[in-house]
mmCIF file of C-alpha atoms in Angstrom:
data_model
loop_
_atom_site.group_PDB
_atom_site.id
_atom_site.type_symbol
_atom_site.label_atom_id
_atom_site.label_comp_id
_atom_site.label_asym_id
_atom_site.label_seq_id
_atom_site.Cartn_x
_atom_site.Cartn_y
_atom_site.Cartn_z
ATOM 1 C CA GLY A 8 20.052 -45.301 -33.285
ATOM 2 C CA ALA A 9 19.608 -46.556 -30.319
ATOM 3 C CA VAL A 10 16.007 -46.210 -28.933
ATOM 4 C CA VAL A 11 14.673 -46.097 -25.510
ATOM 5 C CA SER A 12 11.116 -46.640 -25.138
ATOM 6 C CA GLN A 13 8.951 -45.927 -21.914
ATOM 7 C CA HIS A 14 5.648 -46.432 -21.026
ATOM 8 C CA PRO A 15 3.458 -45.630 -19.982
ATOM 9 C CA SER A 16 3.558 -41.823 -21.501
ATOM 10 C CA ARG A 17 0.696 -40.849 -18.222
ATOM 11 C CA VAL A 18 -0.827 -41.726 -15.802
ATOM 12 C CA ILE A 19 -3.519 -40.702 -13.475
ATOM 13 C CA CYS A 20 -3.644 -43.442 -10.120
ATOM 14 C CA LYS A 21 -5.560 -42.457 -7.162
ATOM 15 C CA SER A 22 -3.393 -41.620 -3.343
ATOM 16 C CA GLY A 23 -2.118 -44.554 -1.459
ATOM 17 C CA THR A 24 -1.784 -47.475 -5.276
ATOM 18 C CA SER A 25 1.109 -47.977 -6.841
ATOM 19 C CA VAL A 26 2.444 -47.386 -10.148
ATOM 20 C CA LYS A 27 4.795 -49.475 -12.405
ATOM 21 C CA ILE A 28 6.257 -47.521 -15.188
ATOM 22 C CA GLU A 29 8.641 -49.447 -17.214
ATOM 23 C CA CYS A 30 11.676 -48.571 -19.795
ATOM 24 C CA ARG A 31 12.650 -50.781 -22.056
ATOM 25 C CA SER A 32 16.196 -50.538 -24.973
ATOM 26 C CA LEU A 33 14.388 -52.125 -27.841
ATOM 27 C CA ASP A 34 18.271 -52.592 -30.257
ATOM 28 C CA PHE A 35 20.567 -52.480 -27.907
ATOM 29 C CA GLN A 36 21.213 -53.609 -24.621
ATOM 30 C CA ALA A 37 21.540 -51.427 -21.605
ATOM 31 C CA THR A 38 23.739 -52.901 -18.529
ATOM 32 C CA THR A 39 23.262 -49.652 -16.462
ATOM 33 C CA MET A 40 19.951 -47.577 -16.451
ATOM 34 C CA PHE A 41 18.704 -44.430 -14.758
ATOM 35 C CA TRP A 42 16.075 -42.997 -13.595
ATOM 36 C CA TYR A 43 15.725 -39.198 -13.457
ATOM 37 C CA ARG A 44 12.708 -37.242 -11.303
ATOM 38 C CA GLN A 45 12.151 -33.771 -12.430
ATOM 39 C CA PHE A 46 9.676 -31.086 -10.845
ATOM 40 C CA PRO A 47 8.627 -28.394 -12.983
ATOM 41 C CA LYS A 48 10.633 -26.000 -14.021
ATOM 42 C CA GLN A 49 13.622 -27.529 -12.588
ATOM 43 C CA SER A 50 16.479 -29.190 -13.737
ATOM 44 C CA LEU A 51 16.645 -33.587 -14.100
ATOM 45 C CA MET A 52 17.127 -34.832 -10.614
ATOM 46 C CA LEU A 53 19.011 -38.058 -10.723
ATOM 47 C CA MET A 54 17.301 -41.015 -8.187
ATOM 48 C CA ALA A 55 19.369 -44.245 -9.130
ATOM 49 C CA THR A 56 21.530 -46.403 -10.848
ATOM 50 C CA SER A 57 20.385 -50.232 -11.765
ATOM 51 C CA ASN A 58 22.385 -52.271 -13.270
ATOM 52 C CA GLU A 59 21.052 -55.325 -14.687
ATOM 53 C CA GLY A 60 21.291 -58.318 -11.877
ATOM 54 C CA SER A 61 22.023 -56.551 -9.329
ATOM 55 C CA LYS A 62 19.945 -53.947 -6.638
ATOM 56 C CA ALA A 63 19.648 -50.596 -7.444
ATOM 57 C CA THR A 64 22.151 -47.665 -6.061
ATOM 58 C CA TYR A 65 19.576 -44.583 -5.132
ATOM 59 C CA GLU A 66 20.908 -41.046 -4.176
ATOM 60 C CA GLN A 67 20.515 -39.146 -1.320
ATOM 61 C CA GLY A 68 17.147 -38.581 -0.078
ATOM 62 C CA VAL A 69 15.257 -40.848 -2.064
ATOM 63 C CA GLU A 70 12.842 -43.679 -0.586
ATOM 64 C CA LYS A 71 14.389 -46.975 -1.731
ATOM 65 C CA ASP A 72 11.497 -48.533 -0.337
ATOM 66 C CA LYS A 73 8.928 -46.460 -2.091
ATOM 67 C CA PHE A 74 10.801 -46.322 -5.652
ATOM 68 C CA LEU A 75 11.500 -49.456 -6.525
ATOM 69 C CA ILE A 76 13.685 -50.319 -8.990
ATOM 70 C CA ASN A 77 14.429 -53.469 -10.799
ATOM 71 C CA HIS A 78 16.610 -54.286 -13.670
ATOM 72 C CA ALA A 79 16.182 -57.750 -14.303
ATOM 73 C CA SER A 80 17.447 -58.166 -18.073
ATOM 74 C CA LEU A 81 19.755 -56.023 -20.360
ATOM 75 C CA THR A 82 16.900 -54.841 -21.917
ATOM 76 C CA LEU A 83 14.378 -53.817 -19.222
ATOM 77 C CA SER A 84 14.532 -52.068 -15.925
ATOM 78 C CA THR A 85 11.533 -50.813 -13.866
ATOM 79 C CA LEU A 86 9.969 -47.979 -11.644
ATOM 80 C CA THR A 87 7.423 -48.991 -9.087
ATOM 81 C CA VAL A 88 6.395 -45.843 -7.069
ATOM 82 C CA THR A 89 4.367 -47.562 -4.106
ATOM 83 C CA SER A 90 1.337 -46.124 -2.147
ATOM 84 C CA ALA A 91 1.780 -42.712 -4.158
ATOM 85 C CA HIS A 92 0.873 -39.427 -3.244
ATOM 86 C CA PRO A 93 -0.389 -36.214 -4.138
ATOM 87 C CA GLU A 94 4.186 -35.043 -4.193
ATOM 88 C CA ASP A 95 4.707 -38.275 -5.880
ATOM 89 C CA SER A 96 3.034 -36.264 -8.808
ATOM 90 C CA SER A 97 5.989 -35.450 -11.768
ATOM 91 C CA PHE A 98 8.059 -36.161 -15.039
ATOM 92 C CA TYR A 99 9.921 -39.675 -14.211
ATOM 93 C CA ILE A 100 12.517 -39.628 -17.029
ATOM 94 C CA CYS A 101 14.417 -42.928 -17.847
ATOM 95 C CA SER A 102 17.828 -43.515 -19.625
ATOM 96 C CA ALA A 103 20.238 -46.187 -21.064
ATOM 97 C CA ARG A 104 24.150 -46.462 -21.908
ATOM 98 C CA THR A 105 25.308 -49.640 -23.267
ATOM 99 C CA ARG A 106 28.498 -49.458 -20.999
ATOM 100 C CA ALA A 107 29.049 -48.787 -17.566
ATOM 101 C CA ASN A 108 31.112 -46.074 -17.240
ATOM 102 C CA ASP A 109 30.957 -44.967 -20.599
ATOM 103 C CA ASN A 110 31.753 -41.510 -21.967
ATOM 104 C CA SER A 111 28.753 -41.751 -24.727
ATOM 105 C CA PRO A 112 25.942 -40.293 -24.645
ATOM 106 C CA LEU A 113 22.848 -41.561 -22.935
ATOM 107 C CA HIS A 114 19.806 -42.697 -25.073
ATOM 108 C CA PHE A 115 15.819 -41.478 -23.060
ATOM 109 C CA GLY A 116 12.587 -42.230 -22.804
ATOM 110 C CA ASN A 117 10.448 -39.958 -24.135
ATOM 111 C CA GLY A 118 8.940 -40.107 -19.777
ATOM 112 C CA THR A 119 6.380 -40.212 -18.118
ATOM 113 C CA ARG A 120 3.495 -37.902 -16.463
ATOM 114 C CA LEU A 121 2.658 -39.552 -13.297
ATOM 115 C CA THR A 122 -0.605 -37.213 -11.466
ATOM 116 C CA VAL A 123 -1.373 -38.879 -8.338
ATOM 117 C CA THR A 124 -4.982 -37.507 -6.899
ATOM 118 C CA GLY B 11 31.468 -31.646 -6.871
ATOM 119 C CA ASP B 12 30.438 -31.386 -10.496
ATOM 120 C CA SER B 13 27.626 -28.508 -11.405
ATOM 121 C CA VAL B 14 26.157 -26.819 -14.507
ATOM 122 C CA THR B 15 24.680 -23.775 -14.345
ATOM 123 C CA GLN B 16 22.287 -22.097 -16.909
ATOM 124 C CA MET B 17 20.500 -18.607 -17.313
ATOM 125 C CA GLU B 18 17.401 -18.633 -15.875
ATOM 126 C CA GLY B 19 14.656 -18.380 -19.365
ATOM 127 C CA PRO B 20 12.449 -17.997 -20.040
ATOM 128 C CA VAL B 21 14.065 -16.611 -23.258
ATOM 129 C CA THR B 22 11.825 -14.864 -25.955
ATOM 130 C CA LEU B 23 12.976 -14.638 -28.899
ATOM 131 C CA SER B 24 11.146 -13.359 -32.538
ATOM 132 C CA GLU B 25 11.862 -15.516 -35.301
ATOM 133 C CA GLU B 26 15.148 -15.585 -37.158
ATOM 134 C CA ALA B 27 16.906 -13.416 -33.718
ATOM 135 C CA PHE B 28 20.172 -14.468 -32.461
ATOM 136 C CA LEU B 29 20.105 -16.987 -30.011
ATOM 137 C CA THR B 30 22.566 -17.670 -26.851
ATOM 138 C CA ILE B 31 22.130 -19.329 -23.867
ATOM 139 C CA ASN B 32 24.355 -19.288 -21.448
ATOM 140 C CA CYS B 33 26.342 -22.645 -19.537
ATOM 141 C CA THR B 34 29.484 -22.212 -17.208
ATOM 142 C CA TYR B 35 30.131 -25.652 -15.314
ATOM 143 C CA THR B 36 32.098 -27.133 -12.125
ATOM 144 C CA ALA B 37 34.079 -30.402 -13.186
ATOM 145 C CA THR B 38 36.994 -32.514 -12.061
ATOM 146 C CA GLY B 39 39.291 -33.356 -14.418
ATOM 147 C CA TYR B 40 37.893 -33.028 -18.335
ATOM 148 C CA PRO B 41 34.168 -33.532 -19.038
ATOM 149 C CA SER B 42 32.563 -33.943 -21.808
ATOM 150 C CA LEU B 43 29.763 -30.996 -22.257
ATOM 151 C CA PHE B 44 26.543 -32.046 -23.898
ATOM 152 C CA TRP B 45 23.582 -29.723 -24.518
ATOM 153 C CA TYR B 46 19.741 -31.538 -24.856
ATOM 154 C CA VAL B 47 16.548 -30.703 -25.939
ATOM 155 C CA GLN B 48 13.404 -31.425 -24.288
ATOM 156 C CA TYR B 49 10.455 -30.207 -26.651
ATOM 157 C CA PRO B 50 6.680 -29.966 -24.986
ATOM 158 C CA GLY B 51 5.423 -33.001 -23.456
ATOM 159 C CA GLU B 52 8.425 -35.370 -24.827
ATOM 160 C CA GLY B 53 11.722 -36.567 -23.140
ATOM 161 C CA LEU B 54 14.862 -35.767 -23.523
ATOM 162 C CA GLN B 55 17.364 -35.350 -27.010
ATOM 163 C CA LEU B 56 21.090 -35.511 -27.808
ATOM 164 C CA LEU B 57 21.815 -32.264 -29.751
ATOM 165 C CA LEU B 58 24.806 -31.707 -29.617
ATOM 166 C CA LYS B 59 28.157 -32.443 -27.966
ATOM 167 C CA ALA B 60 32.249 -32.091 -27.113
ATOM 168 C CA THR B 61 34.425 -33.965 -25.653
ATOM 169 C CA LYS B 62 37.530 -31.751 -24.996
ATOM 170 C CA ALA B 63 38.615 -28.146 -24.975
ATOM 171 C CA ASP B 64 38.332 -25.913 -27.999
ATOM 172 C CA ASP B 65 35.969 -28.872 -29.565
ATOM 173 C CA LYS B 66 32.971 -27.587 -31.236
ATOM 174 C CA GLY B 67 29.892 -29.689 -31.470
ATOM 175 C CA SER B 68 27.072 -28.589 -33.759
ATOM 176 C CA ASN B 69 23.637 -30.260 -35.707
ATOM 177 C CA LYS B 70 20.118 -28.160 -36.342
ATOM 178 C CA GLY B 71 21.871 -24.581 -37.219
ATOM 179 C CA PHE B 72 22.941 -24.733 -33.210
ATOM 180 C CA GLU B 73 26.571 -24.731 -32.343
ATOM 181 C CA ALA B 74 28.534 -24.515 -28.870
ATOM 182 C CA THR B 75 32.041 -24.209 -28.198
ATOM 183 C CA TYR B 76 34.001 -26.193 -25.746
ATOM 184 C CA ARG B 77 36.187 -23.574 -23.876
ATOM 185 C CA LYS B 78 37.931 -25.345 -21.006
ATOM 186 C CA GLU B 79 39.611 -21.583 -19.885
ATOM 187 C CA THR B 80 36.088 -19.862 -19.497
ATOM 188 C CA THR B 81 34.384 -22.764 -17.925
ATOM 189 C CA SER B 82 31.872 -22.755 -20.266
ATOM 190 C CA PHE B 83 29.694 -24.212 -23.575
ATOM 191 C CA HIS B 84 27.702 -21.875 -24.551
ATOM 192 C CA LEU B 85 24.970 -22.638 -27.003
ATOM 193 C CA GLU B 86 23.883 -20.627 -30.356
ATOM 194 C CA LYS B 87 21.825 -20.414 -33.451
ATOM 195 C CA GLY B 88 22.007 -17.373 -35.779
ATOM 196 C CA SER B 89 18.376 -17.538 -36.575
ATOM 197 C CA VAL B 90 15.825 -19.334 -34.531
ATOM 198 C CA GLN B 91 12.572 -20.806 -35.745
ATOM 199 C CA VAL B 92 9.093 -21.454 -33.761
ATOM 200 C CA SER B 93 9.690 -24.887 -33.561
ATOM 201 C CA ASP B 94 13.130 -24.401 -31.778
ATOM 202 C CA SER B 95 10.804 -23.676 -28.789
ATOM 203 C CA ALA B 96 11.660 -25.717 -26.512
ATOM 204 C CA VAL B 97 13.915 -26.327 -23.245
ATOM 205 C CA TYR B 98 17.827 -26.793 -23.497
ATOM 206 C CA PHE B 99 19.566 -28.561 -21.134
ATOM 207 C CA CYS B 100 23.187 -28.209 -20.420
ATOM 208 C CA ALA B 101 24.892 -31.487 -18.964
ATOM 209 C CA LEU B 102 28.702 -32.584 -18.229
ATOM 210 C CA TYR B 103 29.673 -36.304 -17.531
ATOM 211 C CA SER B 104 32.955 -36.728 -16.155
ATOM 212 C CA GLY B 105 33.072 -40.067 -15.983
ATOM 213 C CA TYR B 106 30.664 -40.832 -12.674
ATOM 214 C CA SER B 107 28.054 -42.881 -13.829
ATOM 215 C CA THR B 108 25.629 -40.466 -15.379
ATOM 216 C CA LEU B 109 25.578 -36.177 -16.136
ATOM 217 C CA THR B 110 25.137 -33.305 -14.029
ATOM 218 C CA PHE B 111 22.286 -31.436 -15.602
ATOM 219 C CA GLY B 112 21.718 -27.744 -15.218
ATOM 220 C CA LYS B 113 17.980 -26.563 -14.673
ATOM 221 C CA GLY B 114 17.219 -25.671 -17.942
ATOM 222 C CA THR B 115 16.019 -22.975 -20.442
ATOM 223 C CA MET B 116 13.307 -22.421 -21.231
ATOM 224 C CA LEU B 117 13.216 -21.162 -25.323
ATOM 225 C CA LEU B 118 10.074 -19.134 -26.725
ATOM 226 C CA VAL B 119 9.883 -18.094 -30.126
ATOM 227 C CA SER B 120 7.580 -16.120 -31.300
ATOM 228 C CA PRO B 121 6.896 -16.124 -35.312
#
């Protein structure tokens, strides 16, 4: 089945530094990828939608200059948390689908636990 | 807008007990409904889905029936195991880019 690989699974960084998270579709081409953030004991909140070759669409309240998303190819999207602060500590999950507006289930990565000290 | 409401957890059960996790939704049109499971330290996995009214999704002993009249998609399992301990998310897709998730319900099963 379709596999989405997310890397790294855990990262600890110092406040003020930047962290890049990669999301790869291993055996299919992902025209659309989504980035979610999961707060403790809360649901997944959609941060942004990225389509290959175009700018990401950010949800209201998500700072696009802080959470940089690049979807340069059909198999790779990256999320860069710039100038990270402790409040950015969270669980970030990416997901992918093969076609836009498709009714098929999304394929999820295993998530990245970011801790900012 | 679309929304999903799940029962708050944690739900604590003994092994072999019957499980129900309630899920109701609000959506425009006729959404598809999903249950995802998140095991400790892992990402999400699709557990089951239903795409139209009266459909029953099932997998690994779990079942959920798409009830349009009550806008519900309750998750059930006849006999839970310790390995079922996880967080369960109800979600819907109404054709607008991505899924709308509920807040998740933690299930804790003790031996």
